[in-house]
PDB file of C-alpha atoms in Angstrom:
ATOM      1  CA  UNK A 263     103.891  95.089  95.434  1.00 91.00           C
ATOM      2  CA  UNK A 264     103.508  92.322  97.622  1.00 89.00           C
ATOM      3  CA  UNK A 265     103.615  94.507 101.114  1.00 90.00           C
ATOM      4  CA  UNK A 266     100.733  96.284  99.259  1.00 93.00           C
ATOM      5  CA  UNK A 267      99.000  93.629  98.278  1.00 93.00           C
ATOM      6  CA  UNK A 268      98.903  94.326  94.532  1.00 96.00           C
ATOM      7  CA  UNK A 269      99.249  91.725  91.816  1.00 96.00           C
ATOM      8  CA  UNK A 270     102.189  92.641  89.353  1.00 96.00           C
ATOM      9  CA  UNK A 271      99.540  91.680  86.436  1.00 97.00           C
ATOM     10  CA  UNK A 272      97.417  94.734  87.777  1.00 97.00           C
ATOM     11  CA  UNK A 273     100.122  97.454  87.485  1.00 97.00           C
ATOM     12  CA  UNK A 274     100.544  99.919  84.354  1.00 97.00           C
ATOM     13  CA  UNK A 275     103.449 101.797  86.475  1.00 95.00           C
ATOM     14  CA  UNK A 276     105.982 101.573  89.274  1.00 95.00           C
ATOM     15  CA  UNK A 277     108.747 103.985  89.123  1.00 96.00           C
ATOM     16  CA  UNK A 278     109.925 106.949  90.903  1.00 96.00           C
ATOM     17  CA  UNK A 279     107.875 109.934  88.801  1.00 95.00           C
ATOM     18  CA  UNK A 280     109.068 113.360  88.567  1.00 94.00           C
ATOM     19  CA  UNK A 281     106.578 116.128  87.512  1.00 92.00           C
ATOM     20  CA  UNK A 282     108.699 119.080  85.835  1.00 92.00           C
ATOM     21  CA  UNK A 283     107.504 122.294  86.785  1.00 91.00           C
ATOM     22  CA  UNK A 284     105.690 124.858  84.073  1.00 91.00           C
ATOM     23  CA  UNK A 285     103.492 127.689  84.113  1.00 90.00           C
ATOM     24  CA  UNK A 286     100.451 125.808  84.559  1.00 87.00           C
ATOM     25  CA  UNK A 287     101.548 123.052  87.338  1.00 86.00           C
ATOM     26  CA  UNK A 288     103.579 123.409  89.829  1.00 89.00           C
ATOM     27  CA  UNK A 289     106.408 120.348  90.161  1.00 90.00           C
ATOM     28  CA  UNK A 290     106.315 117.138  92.143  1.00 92.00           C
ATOM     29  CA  UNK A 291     108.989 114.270  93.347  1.00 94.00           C
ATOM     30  CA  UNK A 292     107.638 110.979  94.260  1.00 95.00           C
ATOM     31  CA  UNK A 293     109.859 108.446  95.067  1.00 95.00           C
ATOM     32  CA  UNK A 294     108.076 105.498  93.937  1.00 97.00           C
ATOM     33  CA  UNK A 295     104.256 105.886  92.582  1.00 97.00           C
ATOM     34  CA  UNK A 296     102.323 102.728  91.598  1.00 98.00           C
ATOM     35  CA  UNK A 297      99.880 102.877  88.851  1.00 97.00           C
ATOM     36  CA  UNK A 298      97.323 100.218  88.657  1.00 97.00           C
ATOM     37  CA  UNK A 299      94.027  98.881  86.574  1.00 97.00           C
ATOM     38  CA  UNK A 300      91.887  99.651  89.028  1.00 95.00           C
ATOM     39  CA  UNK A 301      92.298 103.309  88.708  1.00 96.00           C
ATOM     40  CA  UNK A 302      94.491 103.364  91.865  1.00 97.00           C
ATOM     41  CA  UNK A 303      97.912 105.196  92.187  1.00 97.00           C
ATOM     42  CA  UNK A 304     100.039 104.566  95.459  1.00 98.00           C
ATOM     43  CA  UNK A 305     102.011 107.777  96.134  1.00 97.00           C
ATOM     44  CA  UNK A 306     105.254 105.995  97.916  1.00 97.00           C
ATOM     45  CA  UNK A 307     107.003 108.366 100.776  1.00 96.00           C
ATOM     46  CA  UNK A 308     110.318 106.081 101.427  1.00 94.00           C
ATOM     47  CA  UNK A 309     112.346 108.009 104.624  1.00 93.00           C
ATOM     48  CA  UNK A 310     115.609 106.519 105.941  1.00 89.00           C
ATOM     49  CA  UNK A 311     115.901 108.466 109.005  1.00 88.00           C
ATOM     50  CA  UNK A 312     118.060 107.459 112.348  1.00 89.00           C
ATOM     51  CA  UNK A 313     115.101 108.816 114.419  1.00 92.00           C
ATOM     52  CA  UNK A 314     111.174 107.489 114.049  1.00 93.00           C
ATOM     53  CA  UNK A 315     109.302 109.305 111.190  1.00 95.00           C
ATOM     54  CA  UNK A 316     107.242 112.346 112.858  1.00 94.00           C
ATOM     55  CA  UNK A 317     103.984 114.131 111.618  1.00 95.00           C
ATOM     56  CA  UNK A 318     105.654 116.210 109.482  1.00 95.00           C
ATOM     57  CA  UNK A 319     105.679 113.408 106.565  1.00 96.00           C
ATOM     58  CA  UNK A 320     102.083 113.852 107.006  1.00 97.00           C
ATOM     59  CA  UNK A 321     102.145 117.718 105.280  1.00 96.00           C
ATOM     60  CA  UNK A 322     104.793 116.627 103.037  1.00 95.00           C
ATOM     61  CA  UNK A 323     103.194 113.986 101.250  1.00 97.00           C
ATOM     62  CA  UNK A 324      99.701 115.771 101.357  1.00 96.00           C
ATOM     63  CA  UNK A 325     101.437 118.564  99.432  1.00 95.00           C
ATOM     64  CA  UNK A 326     102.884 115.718  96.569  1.00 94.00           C
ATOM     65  CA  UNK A 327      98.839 114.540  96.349  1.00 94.00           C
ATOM     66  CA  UNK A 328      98.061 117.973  95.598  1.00 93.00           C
ATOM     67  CA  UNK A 329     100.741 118.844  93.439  1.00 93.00           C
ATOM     68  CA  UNK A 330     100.565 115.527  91.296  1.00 93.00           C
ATOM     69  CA  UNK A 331      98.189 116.343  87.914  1.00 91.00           C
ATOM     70  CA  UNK A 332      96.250 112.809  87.268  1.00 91.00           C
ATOM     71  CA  UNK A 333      92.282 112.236  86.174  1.00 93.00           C
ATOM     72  CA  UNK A 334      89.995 113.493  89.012  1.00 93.00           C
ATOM     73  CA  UNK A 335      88.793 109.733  89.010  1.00 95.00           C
ATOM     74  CA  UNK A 336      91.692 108.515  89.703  1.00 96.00           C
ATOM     75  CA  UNK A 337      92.053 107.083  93.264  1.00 96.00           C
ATOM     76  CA  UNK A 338      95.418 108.235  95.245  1.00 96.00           C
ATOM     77  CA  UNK A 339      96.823 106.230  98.431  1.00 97.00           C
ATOM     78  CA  UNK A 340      99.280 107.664 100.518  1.00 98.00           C
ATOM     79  CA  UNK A 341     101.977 104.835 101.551  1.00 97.00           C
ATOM     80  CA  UNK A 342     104.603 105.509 103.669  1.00 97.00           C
ATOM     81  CA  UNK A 343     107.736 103.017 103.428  1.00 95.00           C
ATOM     82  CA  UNK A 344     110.166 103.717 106.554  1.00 94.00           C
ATOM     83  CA  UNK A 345     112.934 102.641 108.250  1.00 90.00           C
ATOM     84  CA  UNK A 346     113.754 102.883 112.386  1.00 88.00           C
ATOM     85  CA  UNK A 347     110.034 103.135 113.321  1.00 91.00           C
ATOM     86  CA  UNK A 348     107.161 105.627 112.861  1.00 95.00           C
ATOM     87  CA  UNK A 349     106.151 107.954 115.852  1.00 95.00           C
ATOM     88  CA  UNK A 350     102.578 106.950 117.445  1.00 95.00           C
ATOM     89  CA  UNK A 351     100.637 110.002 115.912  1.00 96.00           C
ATOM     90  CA  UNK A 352     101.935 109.480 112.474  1.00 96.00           C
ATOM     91  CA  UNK A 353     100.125 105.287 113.208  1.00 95.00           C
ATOM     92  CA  UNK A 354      97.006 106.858 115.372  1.00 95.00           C
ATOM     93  CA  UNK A 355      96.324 110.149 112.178  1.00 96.00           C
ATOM     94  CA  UNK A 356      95.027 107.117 110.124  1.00 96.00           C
ATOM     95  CA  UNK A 357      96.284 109.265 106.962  1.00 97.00           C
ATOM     96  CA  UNK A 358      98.193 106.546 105.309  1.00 97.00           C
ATOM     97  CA  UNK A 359      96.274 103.480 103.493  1.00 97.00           C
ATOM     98  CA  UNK A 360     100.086 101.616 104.291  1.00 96.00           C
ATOM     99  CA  UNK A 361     102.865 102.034 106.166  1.00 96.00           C
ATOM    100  CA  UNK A 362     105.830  99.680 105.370  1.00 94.00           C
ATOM    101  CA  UNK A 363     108.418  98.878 107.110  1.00 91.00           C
ATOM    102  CA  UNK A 364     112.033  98.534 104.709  1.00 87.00           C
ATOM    103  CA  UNK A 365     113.145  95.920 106.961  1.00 81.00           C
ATOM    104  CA  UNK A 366     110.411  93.476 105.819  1.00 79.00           C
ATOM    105  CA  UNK A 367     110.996  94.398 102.175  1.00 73.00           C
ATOM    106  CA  UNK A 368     114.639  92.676 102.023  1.00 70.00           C
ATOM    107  CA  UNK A 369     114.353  89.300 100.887  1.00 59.00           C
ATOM    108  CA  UNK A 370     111.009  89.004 100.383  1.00 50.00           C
ATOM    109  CA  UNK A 371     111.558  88.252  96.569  1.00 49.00           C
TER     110      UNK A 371
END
């Protein structure tokens, strides 16, 4: 919350969400989606790769957005949480409102 700058008072949610799959919605995996009182959700991406995160995260969590069913007035913010660097064109697409790196997350409590 605090690398996003959100105030824990603000939040309704934060959990990884899981959207089973029926007839009328297709299925979803987030793993970790941040619900707030501002009509705001932060759709979380976490990758632990050994190589810098490429493009490809950029489809993958446009497809979650899509898939998720909320309110159309609900706001949705693509955050990608990473460890071992992000490749320039992932930084220079402009796609995500926050990308975190892990290492800055430990012991920040």
């Amino acid at each position: 919350l605090n690398a996003l700058h959100i105030q824990p008072d603000q939040v309704i949610f934060d959990n990884p969400f899981f959207q089973r799959k029926t007839a009328r919605q297709p299925g979803c995996q987030v793993d970790y989606m941040i619900q707030t009182k501002q009509d705001t959700v932060y759709i979380c991406e976490i990758k632990f790769n050994r190589k810098p995160i490429d493009k490809r995260v950029i489809d993958d969590v446009k497809e979650k957005i899509q898939r998720i069913k909320l309110p159309k007035y609900i706001s949705r913010r693509p955050v990608l949480i990473h460890v071992n660097g992000v490749q320039d064109d992932v930084l220079d697409s402009g796609y995500f409102a926050h990308i975190v790196d892990f290492s800055t997350l430990v012991g920040s409590e």
